[in-house]
mmCIF file of C-alpha atoms and ligand atoms in Angstrom:
data_model
loop_
_atom_site.group_PDB
_atom_site.id
_atom_site.type_symbol
_atom_site.label_atom_id
_atom_site.label_comp_id
_atom_site.label_asym_id
_atom_site.label_seq_id
_atom_site.Cartn_x
_atom_site.Cartn_y
_atom_site.Cartn_z
ATOM 1 C CA MET L 1 19.001 29.212 13.412
ATOM 2 C CA SER L 2 20.340 26.031 11.770
ATOM 3 C CA VAL L 3 18.071 24.069 9.416
ATOM 4 C CA LYS L 4 16.815 20.746 10.806
ATOM 5 C CA ARG L 5 18.137 17.730 8.955
ATOM 6 C CA ILE L 6 16.209 14.510 8.550
ATOM 7 C CA GLY L 7 17.489 11.211 7.200
ATOM 8 C CA VAL L 8 15.390 8.711 5.257
ATOM 9 C CA LEU L 9 16.081 5.210 3.971
ATOM 10 C CA THR L 10 14.252 2.319 2.288
ATOM 11 C CA SER L 11 15.048 -1.121 3.679
ATOM 12 C CA GLY L 12 14.121 -4.762 2.980
ATOM 13 C CA GLY L 13 12.593 -6.119 -0.213
ATOM 14 C CA ASP L 14 11.487 -3.368 -2.586
ATOM 15 C CA CYS L 15 7.797 -2.737 -3.057
ATOM 16 C CA PRO L 16 5.623 -0.562 -5.319
ATOM 17 C CA GLY L 17 4.921 2.756 -3.594
ATOM 18 C CA LEU L 18 8.343 3.361 -2.000
ATOM 19 C CA ASN L 19 9.008 6.310 -4.282
ATOM 20 C CA ALA L 20 5.596 7.778 -3.454
ATOM 21 C CA VAL L 21 6.568 7.679 0.245
ATOM 22 C CA LEU L 22 9.869 9.416 -0.553
ATOM 23 C CA HIS L 23 7.965 12.053 -2.506
ATOM 24 C CA GLY L 24 5.624 12.591 0.465
ATOM 25 C CA VAL L 25 8.473 12.724 3.000
ATOM 26 C CA VAL L 26 10.649 15.139 1.028
ATOM 27 C CA SER L 27 7.797 17.404 -0.076
ATOM 28 C CA ALA L 28 6.321 17.718 3.432
ATOM 29 C CA ALA L 29 9.796 18.189 4.931
ATOM 30 C CA THR L 30 10.699 20.860 2.400
ATOM 31 C CA THR L 31 7.444 22.713 3.134
ATOM 32 C CA ARG L 32 8.559 22.895 6.764
ATOM 33 C CA GLY L 33 12.045 24.040 5.840
ATOM 34 C CA PHE L 34 13.785 20.743 6.732
ATOM 35 C CA GLU L 35 16.711 19.363 4.799
ATOM 36 C CA VAL L 36 16.517 15.673 3.813
ATOM 37 C CA LEU L 37 19.351 13.189 3.315
ATOM 38 C CA GLY L 38 18.461 9.902 1.627
ATOM 39 C CA PHE L 39 20.729 6.998 2.622
ATOM 40 C CA LEU L 40 21.543 4.471 -0.086
ATOM 41 C CA ASP L 41 20.818 0.729 0.034
ATOM 42 C CA GLY L 42 18.927 0.752 3.301
ATOM 43 C CA TYR L 43 20.736 0.894 6.629
ATOM 44 C CA GLU L 44 23.972 -0.107 4.862
ATOM 45 C CA GLY L 45 24.312 3.511 3.687
ATOM 46 C CA LEU L 46 24.826 4.529 7.326
ATOM 47 C CA LEU L 47 28.014 2.477 7.587
ATOM 48 C CA ASN L 48 31.475 3.412 6.380
ATOM 49 C CA PRO L 49 31.844 4.493 3.651
ATOM 50 C CA VAL L 50 28.676 6.472 4.426
ATOM 51 C CA ARG L 51 26.528 6.870 1.308
ATOM 52 C CA TYR L 52 23.683 9.327 0.947
ATOM 53 C CA GLN L 53 22.259 11.915 -1.368
ATOM 54 C CA ARG L 54 20.529 15.203 -0.671
ATOM 55 C CA LEU L 55 16.859 14.954 -1.556
ATOM 56 C CA ASP L 56 14.919 18.024 -2.602
ATOM 57 C CA ALA L 57 11.838 18.910 -4.607
ATOM 58 C CA VAL L 58 13.719 18.292 -7.855
ATOM 59 C CA SER L 59 15.048 14.845 -6.906
ATOM 60 C CA VAL L 60 11.582 13.574 -5.974
ATOM 61 C CA SER L 61 9.532 15.210 -8.700
ATOM 62 C CA HIS L 62 7.608 12.713 -10.865
ATOM 63 C CA ILE L 63 8.815 9.601 -9.073
ATOM 64 C CA SER L 64 5.581 8.612 -7.284
ATOM 65 C CA HIS L 65 4.359 6.522 -10.198
ATOM 66 C CA LEU L 66 7.588 4.546 -10.464
ATOM 67 C CA GLY L 67 8.145 1.125 -8.884
ATOM 68 C CA GLY L 68 11.309 0.237 -6.954
ATOM 69 C CA THR L 69 13.134 2.852 -4.897
ATOM 70 C CA ILE L 70 15.414 5.652 -6.055
ATOM 71 C CA LEU L 71 17.522 5.065 -2.917
ATOM 72 C CA GLY L 72 18.140 1.358 -3.474
ATOM 73 C CA THR L 73 17.514 -1.234 -0.789
ATOM 74 C CA THR L 74 18.615 -4.618 0.501
ATOM 75 C CA ASN L 75 17.103 -7.447 2.497
ATOM 76 C CA ARG L 76 20.557 -8.889 3.175
ATOM 77 C CA GLY L 77 23.582 -7.347 4.881
ATOM 78 C CA ARG L 78 24.552 -6.320 8.385
ATOM 79 C CA PHE L 79 21.193 -5.085 9.603
ATOM 80 C CA VAL L 80 19.053 -8.151 9.018
ATOM 81 C CA ALA L 81 16.849 -8.580 12.078
ATOM 82 C CA LYS L 82 14.422 -11.045 10.550
ATOM 83 C CA VAL L 83 14.865 -14.729 11.215
ATOM 84 C CA GLY L 84 11.578 -16.175 10.023
ATOM 85 C CA GLY L 85 7.891 -16.440 10.862
ATOM 86 C CA GLY L 86 7.979 -13.134 12.761
ATOM 87 C CA LYS L 87 11.031 -13.969 14.904
ATOM 88 C CA LYS L 88 13.658 -11.241 15.181
ATOM 89 C CA ALA L 89 17.413 -11.207 15.851
ATOM 90 C CA GLU L 90 19.654 -8.675 17.599
ATOM 91 C CA ILE L 91 21.907 -6.538 15.404
ATOM 92 C CA ASP L 92 25.619 -6.457 16.287
ATOM 93 C CA PRO L 93 26.006 -3.554 18.807
ATOM 94 C CA ALA L 94 29.167 -2.330 17.034
ATOM 95 C CA ILE L 95 27.176 -1.940 13.794
ATOM 96 C CA LEU L 96 24.418 -0.044 15.635
ATOM 97 C CA ARG L 97 27.014 2.268 17.213
ATOM 98 C CA GLN L 98 28.586 2.964 13.827
ATOM 99 C CA ALA L 99 25.161 3.860 12.374
ATOM 100 C CA ARG L 100 24.383 6.073 15.384
ATOM 101 C CA ASP L 101 27.711 7.890 15.004
ATOM 102 C CA THR L 102 26.896 8.570 11.345
ATOM 103 C CA CYS L 103 23.546 10.101 12.325
ATOM 104 C CA ARG L 104 25.177 12.197 15.041
ATOM 105 C CA GLY L 105 28.038 13.243 12.768
ATOM 106 C CA LEU L 106 25.554 14.455 10.164
ATOM 107 C CA ASN L 107 23.535 16.195 12.845
ATOM 108 C CA LEU L 108 20.348 14.333 12.011
ATOM 109 C CA HIS L 109 17.282 15.350 13.952
ATOM 110 C CA ALA L 110 15.511 12.071 13.083
ATOM 111 C CA LEU L 111 15.781 9.065 10.792
ATOM 112 C CA ILE L 112 12.733 7.866 8.846
ATOM 113 C CA CYS L 113 12.970 4.122 8.220
ATOM 114 C CA ILE L 114 10.684 2.702 5.528
ATOM 115 C CA GLY L 115 10.579 -1.073 5.822
ATOM 116 C CA GLY L 116 8.814 -4.273 6.772
ATOM 117 C CA ASP L 117 8.645 -5.934 10.168
ATOM 118 C CA GLY L 118 12.356 -6.889 10.115
ATOM 119 C CA SER L 119 13.511 -3.390 9.109
ATOM 120 C CA LEU L 120 11.169 -1.768 11.637
ATOM 121 C CA SER L 121 12.598 -4.027 14.329
ATOM 122 C CA THR L 122 16.067 -2.829 13.282
ATOM 123 C CA SER L 123 14.872 0.775 13.630
ATOM 124 C CA LEU L 124 13.828 0.108 17.224
ATOM 125 C CA GLN L 125 17.284 -1.247 17.965
ATOM 126 C CA LEU L 126 18.744 1.946 16.474
ATOM 127 C CA GLN L 127 16.444 4.006 18.684
ATOM 128 C CA LYS L 128 17.811 2.166 21.729
ATOM 129 C CA ALA L 129 21.322 2.917 20.461
ATOM 130 C CA GLY L 130 20.507 6.653 20.473
ATOM 131 C CA VAL L 131 18.970 7.567 17.083
ATOM 132 C CA ASP L 132 15.477 9.077 17.020
ATOM 133 C CA VAL L 133 13.530 7.021 14.501
ATOM 134 C CA VAL L 134 10.120 7.139 12.847
ATOM 135 C CA GLY L 135 8.887 4.121 10.875
ATOM 136 C CA VAL L 136 6.821 3.658 7.728
ATOM 137 C CA PRO L 137 5.345 0.148 7.243
ATOM 138 C CA LYS L 138 6.195 -1.334 3.857
ATOM 139 C CA THR L 139 5.417 -4.774 2.489
ATOM 140 C CA ILE L 140 3.561 -6.432 -0.323
ATOM 141 C CA ASP L 141 2.807 -9.253 2.152
ATOM 142 C CA ASN L 142 0.487 -7.008 4.220
ATOM 143 C CA ASP L 143 1.636 -8.829 7.353
ATOM 144 C CA ILE L 144 2.538 -5.865 9.582
ATOM 145 C CA LEU L 145 0.468 -5.502 12.731
ATOM 146 C CA ALA L 146 -1.081 -2.226 13.925
ATOM 147 C CA THR L 147 -1.927 -0.907 10.463
ATOM 148 C CA ALA L 148 -4.942 -1.939 8.424
ATOM 149 C CA SER L 149 -2.797 -2.017 5.314
ATOM 150 C CA SER L 150 0.689 -1.347 4.045
ATOM 151 C CA PHE L 151 1.446 0.148 0.636
ATOM 152 C CA GLY L 152 2.587 -2.300 -2.057
ATOM 153 C CA PHE L 153 -0.051 -4.876 -1.161
ATOM 154 C CA ASP L 154 -2.651 -3.554 -3.585
ATOM 155 C CA SER L 155 -0.111 -3.522 -6.429
ATOM 156 C CA ALA L 156 0.873 -7.122 -5.691
ATOM 157 C CA VAL L 157 -2.780 -8.197 -5.563
ATOM 158 C CA THR L 158 -3.438 -6.396 -8.860
ATOM 159 C CA CYS L 159 -0.578 -8.333 -10.447
ATOM 160 C CA VAL L 160 -2.125 -11.612 -9.236
ATOM 161 C CA VAL L 161 -5.538 -10.622 -10.595
ATOM 162 C CA ASP L 162 -4.139 -9.596 -14.000
ATOM 163 C CA SER L 163 -2.260 -12.893 -14.188
ATOM 164 C CA LEU L 164 -5.322 -14.951 -13.259
ATOM 165 C CA ASP L 165 -7.370 -13.154 -15.919
ATOM 166 C CA ARG L 166 -4.830 -14.345 -18.480
ATOM 167 C CA LEU L 167 -4.467 -17.837 -17.086
ATOM 168 C CA HIS L 168 -8.222 -18.489 -16.938
ATOM 169 C CA THR L 169 -8.580 -18.260 -20.710
ATOM 170 C CA THR L 170 -5.797 -20.700 -21.493
ATOM 171 C CA ALA L 171 -6.808 -23.075 -18.660
ATOM 172 C CA ARG L 172 -10.362 -23.149 -19.961
ATOM 173 C CA SER L 173 -9.386 -23.691 -23.583
ATOM 174 C CA HIS L 174 -7.277 -26.716 -22.609
ATOM 175 C CA LYS L 175 -9.526 -27.942 -19.786
ATOM 176 C CA ARG L 176 -6.562 -27.913 -17.450
ATOM 177 C CA ILE L 177 -5.960 -27.428 -13.779
ATOM 178 C CA MET L 178 -3.768 -24.370 -13.275
ATOM 179 C CA VAL L 179 -1.810 -23.828 -10.056
ATOM 180 C CA VAL L 180 -0.560 -20.276 -9.424
ATOM 181 C CA GLU L 181 2.001 -19.518 -6.700
ATOM 182 C CA THR L 182 1.946 -16.107 -5.050
ATOM 183 C CA MET L 183 4.347 -14.430 -2.626
ATOM 184 C CA GLY L 184 3.427 -13.465 0.930
ATOM 185 C CA ARG L 185 5.845 -15.484 3.070
ATOM 186 C CA HIS L 186 4.038 -16.841 6.117
ATOM 187 C CA ALA L 187 0.852 -14.835 5.508
ATOM 188 C CA GLY L 188 -1.830 -15.680 2.966
ATOM 189 C CA TRP L 189 -3.143 -12.168 2.292
ATOM 190 C CA ILE L 190 -1.896 -11.843 -1.303
ATOM 191 C CA ALA L 191 -3.239 -15.283 -2.263
ATOM 192 C CA LEU L 192 -6.548 -14.647 -0.506
ATOM 193 C CA HIS L 193 -7.243 -11.193 -1.954
ATOM 194 C CA GLY L 194 -5.732 -11.981 -5.371
ATOM 195 C CA GLY L 195 -7.546 -15.307 -5.524
ATOM 196 C CA LEU L 196 -10.911 -13.874 -4.582
ATOM 197 C CA ALA L 197 -10.675 -10.946 -7.001
ATOM 198 C CA GLY L 198 -9.218 -13.100 -9.776
ATOM 199 C CA GLY L 199 -11.832 -15.850 -9.611
ATOM 200 C CA ALA L 200 -9.744 -18.656 -8.099
ATOM 201 C CA ASP L 201 -11.638 -21.876 -7.377
ATOM 202 C CA ALA L 202 -9.279 -22.987 -4.602
ATOM 203 C CA ILE L 203 -6.991 -20.881 -2.411
ATOM 204 C CA LEU L 204 -4.311 -22.504 -0.276
ATOM 205 C CA ILE L 205 -2.787 -20.347 2.444
ATOM 206 C CA PRO L 206 -0.253 -20.865 5.254
ATOM 207 C CA GLU L 207 -2.897 -20.317 7.924
ATOM 208 C CA ILE L 208 -5.004 -23.302 6.782
ATOM 209 C CA PRO L 209 -3.070 -26.570 6.268
ATOM 210 C CA PHE L 210 -4.444 -28.249 3.146
ATOM 211 C CA HIS L 211 -4.888 -31.844 1.977
ATOM 212 C CA HIS L 212 -3.935 -32.740 -1.588
ATOM 213 C CA ALA L 213 -6.707 -35.361 -1.578
ATOM 214 C CA LYS L 214 -9.365 -32.762 -0.725
ATOM 215 C CA VAL L 215 -8.214 -30.309 -3.395
ATOM 216 C CA ALA L 216 -8.117 -33.131 -5.953
ATOM 217 C CA ALA L 217 -11.620 -34.320 -4.983
ATOM 218 C CA PHE L 218 -12.830 -30.719 -5.363
ATOM 219 C CA ALA L 219 -11.363 -30.463 -8.896
ATOM 220 C CA LYS L 220 -12.874 -33.834 -9.865
ATOM 221 C CA GLU L 221 -16.260 -32.776 -8.542
ATOM 222 C CA ARG L 222 -16.072 -29.607 -10.645
ATOM 223 C CA ALA L 223 -15.162 -31.629 -13.728
ATOM 224 C CA SER L 224 -18.128 -33.929 -13.125
ATOM 225 C CA HIS L 225 -20.343 -30.833 -13.317
ATOM 226 C CA GLY L 226 -18.838 -29.729 -16.601
ATOM 227 C CA LEU L 227 -16.370 -27.267 -15.041
ATOM 228 C CA ALA L 228 -13.341 -28.738 -16.724
ATOM 229 C CA SER L 229 -10.769 -26.149 -15.658
ATOM 230 C CA THR L 230 -9.865 -25.400 -12.066
ATOM 231 C CA MET L 231 -7.789 -22.441 -10.918
ATOM 232 C CA ILE L 232 -5.814 -23.020 -7.729
ATOM 233 C CA VAL L 233 -3.953 -20.133 -6.079
ATOM 234 C CA VAL L 234 -1.355 -21.232 -3.559
ATOM 235 C CA ALA L 235 0.615 -18.922 -1.286
ATOM 236 C CA GLU L 236 4.348 -19.701 -1.241
ATOM 237 C CA GLY L 237 4.152 -20.376 2.503
ATOM 238 C CA ALA L 238 1.197 -22.791 2.329
ATOM 239 C CA VAL L 239 1.896 -26.231 3.743
ATOM 240 C CA ALA L 240 0.090 -29.529 3.215
ATOM 241 C CA ALA L 241 -1.149 -31.104 6.441
ATOM 242 C CA LYS L 242 1.750 -33.119 7.905
ATOM 243 C CA GLY L 243 3.918 -31.678 5.090
ATOM 244 C CA GLN L 244 6.818 -29.243 5.126
ATOM 245 C CA LEU L 245 7.364 -25.662 4.034
ATOM 246 C CA SER L 246 8.686 -25.596 0.420
ATOM 247 C CA THR L 247 11.995 -23.761 0.351
ATOM 248 C CA ILE L 248 14.539 -23.095 -2.380
ATOM 249 C CA ALA L 249 17.418 -21.633 -0.345
ATOM 250 C CA PRO L 250 18.424 -21.355 3.313
ATOM 251 C CA GLY L 251 18.854 -18.051 5.198
ATOM 252 C CA LEU L 252 22.306 -16.532 4.845
ATOM 253 C CA ARG L 253 24.770 -17.677 7.516
ATOM 254 C CA GLY L 254 21.906 -18.429 9.857
ATOM 255 C CA LYS L 255 20.569 -14.857 9.400
ATOM 256 C CA GLY L 256 17.677 -13.720 7.281
ATOM 257 C CA GLU L 257 14.752 -15.814 6.200
ATOM 258 C CA VAL L 258 14.801 -18.931 4.087
ATOM 259 C CA ARG L 259 13.680 -18.369 0.496
ATOM 260 C CA LEU L 260 10.283 -19.884 -0.059
ATOM 261 C CA GLY L 261 9.176 -21.465 -3.312
ATOM 262 C CA GLY L 262 8.167 -24.682 -4.995
ATOM 263 C CA VAL L 263 4.775 -25.371 -3.483
ATOM 264 C CA ALA L 264 2.877 -24.770 -6.758
ATOM 265 C CA GLU L 265 4.971 -27.371 -8.544
ATOM 266 C CA GLN L 266 4.330 -29.819 -5.720
ATOM 267 C CA VAL L 267 0.568 -29.177 -5.783
ATOM 268 C CA ALA L 268 0.464 -29.443 -9.598
ATOM 269 C CA ARG L 269 2.238 -32.804 -9.501
ATOM 270 C CA GLU L 270 -0.200 -34.126 -6.904
ATOM 271 C CA MET L 271 -3.242 -32.807 -8.794
ATOM 272 C CA GLU L 272 -2.232 -34.441 -12.053
ATOM 273 C CA LYS L 273 -1.501 -37.735 -10.293
ATOM 274 C CA ARG L 274 -4.734 -37.748 -8.294
ATOM 275 C CA THR L 275 -7.175 -36.405 -10.920
ATOM 276 C CA GLY L 276 -5.620 -37.622 -14.152
ATOM 277 C CA GLN L 277 -6.272 -34.119 -15.515
ATOM 278 C CA GLU L 278 -3.524 -32.217 -17.281
ATOM 279 C CA THR L 279 -2.093 -29.618 -14.869
ATOM 280 C CA ARG L 280 0.308 -26.696 -15.207
ATOM 281 C CA HIS L 281 1.855 -24.412 -12.620
ATOM 282 C CA VAL L 282 3.030 -20.789 -12.727
ATOM 283 C CA VAL L 283 5.170 -18.974 -10.154
ATOM 284 C CA LEU L 284 4.415 -15.235 -10.228
ATOM 285 C CA GLY L 285 7.470 -14.404 -8.100
ATOM 286 C CA HIS L 286 8.970 -10.940 -8.352
ATOM 287 C CA LEU L 287 6.445 -9.791 -10.958
ATOM 288 C CA GLN L 288 4.338 -9.058 -7.869
ATOM 289 C CA ARG L 289 6.984 -6.699 -6.480
ATOM 290 C CA GLY L 290 7.957 -4.933 -9.682
ATOM 291 C CA GLY L 291 6.266 -2.349 -11.848
ATOM 292 C CA ASN L 292 4.345 0.783 -11.137
ATOM 293 C CA PRO L 293 2.247 1.122 -7.969
ATOM 294 C CA THR L 294 -1.544 1.207 -8.254
ATOM 295 C CA ALA L 295 -3.378 4.470 -7.535
ATOM 296 C CA LEU L 296 -4.208 3.178 -4.047
ATOM 297 C CA ASP L 297 -0.547 2.499 -3.241
ATOM 298 C CA ARG L 298 0.554 5.885 -4.588
ATOM 299 C CA ILE L 299 -2.000 7.593 -2.373
ATOM 300 C CA LEU L 300 -1.239 5.497 0.722
ATOM 301 C CA GLY L 301 2.514 5.883 0.167
ATOM 302 C CA THR L 302 2.293 9.658 -0.245
ATOM 303 C CA ARG L 303 0.099 10.037 2.852
ATOM 304 C CA PHE L 304 2.433 7.784 4.857
ATOM 305 C CA GLY L 305 5.325 10.039 3.823
ATOM 306 C CA VAL L 306 3.520 13.180 4.991
ATOM 307 C CA GLY L 307 2.416 11.354 8.166
ATOM 308 C CA ALA L 308 6.031 10.426 8.931
ATOM 309 C CA ILE L 309 7.054 14.083 8.869
ATOM 310 C CA GLU L 310 4.104 14.906 11.149
ATOM 311 C CA LEU L 311 5.370 12.297 13.640
ATOM 312 C CA VAL L 312 8.850 13.837 13.465
ATOM 313 C CA VAL L 313 7.423 17.305 14.137
ATOM 314 C CA LYS L 314 5.436 15.968 17.114
ATOM 315 C CA LYS L 315 8.593 14.182 18.312
ATOM 316 C CA LYS L 316 6.734 10.880 18.338
ATOM 317 C CA PHE L 317 9.888 8.859 17.924
ATOM 318 C CA SER L 318 9.927 5.036 17.927
ATOM 319 C CA HIS L 319 6.464 5.318 16.370
ATOM 320 C CA MET L 320 5.421 4.376 12.867
ATOM 321 C CA VAL L 321 2.678 5.745 10.665
ATOM 322 C CA SER L 322 -0.405 3.580 10.587
ATOM 323 C CA TYR L 323 -3.556 3.466 8.442
ATOM 324 C CA GLN L 324 -6.810 2.911 10.301
ATOM 325 C CA ASN L 325 -10.351 3.877 9.287
ATOM 326 C CA TYR L 326 -9.147 5.974 6.319
ATOM 327 C CA GLU L 327 -6.925 8.098 8.600
ATOM 328 C CA ILE L 328 -3.143 8.156 8.974
ATOM 329 C CA GLY L 329 -2.005 8.126 12.592
ATOM 330 C CA GLY L 330 0.909 6.865 14.631
ATOM 331 C CA VAL L 331 1.476 3.716 16.727
ATOM 332 C CA PRO L 332 4.489 2.492 18.709
ATOM 333 C CA ILE L 333 6.723 0.428 16.410
ATOM 334 C CA ALA L 334 6.965 -2.149 19.203
ATOM 335 C CA GLU L 335 3.253 -2.904 18.719
ATOM 336 C CA ALA L 336 3.757 -3.501 15.018
ATOM 337 C CA VAL L 337 6.696 -5.892 15.216
ATOM 338 C CA ALA L 338 5.562 -8.071 18.116
ATOM 339 C CA ARG L 339 4.595 -10.783 15.601
ATOM 340 C CA ILE L 340 3.354 -10.917 12.027
ATOM 341 C CA ARG L 341 -0.277 -10.346 11.069
ATOM 342 C CA THR L 342 -1.695 -13.481 9.512
ATOM 343 C CA VAL L 343 -5.091 -14.349 8.018
ATOM 344 C CA PRO L 344 -7.558 -15.413 10.735
ATOM 345 C CA PRO L 345 -8.803 -18.819 9.483
ATOM 346 C CA GLN L 346 -12.167 -18.269 11.194
ATOM 347 C CA GLY L 347 -12.413 -14.629 10.086
ATOM 348 C CA GLN L 348 -15.057 -13.058 7.882
ATOM 349 C CA PHE L 349 -12.921 -12.899 4.742
ATOM 350 C CA VAL L 350 -12.305 -16.648 4.688
ATOM 351 C CA HIS L 351 -15.932 -17.245 5.638
ATOM 352 C CA HIS L 352 -17.183 -15.166 2.709
ATOM 353 C CA ALA L 353 -14.802 -16.946 0.346
ATOM 354 C CA ARG L 354 -16.139 -20.300 1.548
ATOM 355 C CA GLU L 355 -19.707 -19.026 1.069
ATOM 356 C CA ILE L 356 -19.066 -18.553 -2.647
ATOM 357 C CA GLY L 357 -17.645 -22.062 -2.925
ATOM 358 C CA ILE L 358 -13.915 -21.432 -2.730
ATOM 359 C CA CYS L 359 -12.062 -24.513 -1.490
ATOM 360 C CA PHE L 360 -9.279 -24.106 1.093
ATOM 361 C CA GLY L 361 -8.291 -27.755 0.954
ATOM 362 C CA ASP L 362 -9.102 -28.413 4.619
HETATM 363 O O1 F6P Y 401 8.560 -9.957 1.975
HETATM 364 C C1 F6P Y 401 8.362 -9.631 0.650
HETATM 365 C C2 F6P Y 401 8.729 -10.778 -0.252
HETATM 366 O O2 F6P Y 401 8.457 -10.408 -1.584
HETATM 367 C C3 F6P Y 401 8.067 -12.111 0.095
HETATM 368 O O3 F6P Y 401 6.731 -12.167 -0.312
HETATM 369 C C4 F6P Y 401 9.006 -13.086 -0.581
HETATM 370 O O4 F6P Y 401 9.017 -14.345 0.048
HETATM 371 C C5 F6P Y 401 10.342 -12.428 -0.418
HETATM 372 O O5 F6P Y 401 10.119 -11.065 -0.184
HETATM 373 C C6 F6P Y 401 11.283 -12.607 -1.572
HETATM 374 O O6 F6P Y 401 12.495 -12.042 -1.246
HETATM 375 P P1 F6P Y 401 13.732 -11.952 -2.232
HETATM 376 O O7 F6P Y 401 13.589 -10.663 -2.988
HETATM 377 O O8 F6P Y 401 14.926 -11.951 -1.334
HETATM 378 O O9 F6P Y 401 13.680 -13.117 -3.154
#
């Protein structure tokens, strides 16, 4: 009897915990006697010249603690299905056919696609083209529906918290306002969790349009009570009421998302002008995506990897692994990519943050 072959790839922006997923996938597959091929640089590895490497117990040993991905990845290229704000685009059918022919030529039983909402949407298009896929939700932004969490988020939040711990001491010494920009695209999860855990005084998120005047009045009020430094965390996708999204580069050739950035600088300028208090801004950027995954992300990633193999064994194709109530299960990918998961402005998390005096600028 021939050995079953499974393909795996990592797609989209990298994220701490990807290697833990690969370790989980390959180890669980090997236990079941499957052979695993890891495609390089996301879906691009499926196109001519086809690029992959055989993954076995040796290739994935001691990689779970490492950031990045041993397979490489891209959030550009011919498979970009993400347009912006949760909208998706169709992949060129000729490209999908080429990828399908690669999978057939290599006699793949299934392809495990580890990626965010755009990459998971691509996987569904591949399924329609004739490849049996299983998804694993990946993103530091934590904006994928149908799973309580995705791996990488906790590592990104930890980076924000570590940074705030450092910034608090210098902000206090100089009695400054400090504005810290986090990633997260159109969802405010990283700013909200990082800000709450890191002791932010104000948190500005895409889901709640903010007013510069209100944030400035809040900082002045604090100063009048002897709280001379104010820590403001702003998500890169946050927008001032009647303002515009801050971007630093357009999407490529009309495909892919615009690059967000610049809102912290804008907020800092406004704060200094409106309060007269010295203000500095810091953009955390890719520090949030790099480095080693936290224990939580290693565990979630590993369990997602094992869960993906379980979905393959059960033939639950076009499903992705999902984390709900401490258990790993499976949900249709279609449910996860219908739109992005954003912070509910009236939800309990925001309510609790308001209860402890955090300002949202609204
Ligand atoms: O989606 C993950 C993410 O890190 C976003 O938070 C951020 O806007 C974007 O990717 C940055 O992408 P790039 O690596 O292309 O700059």
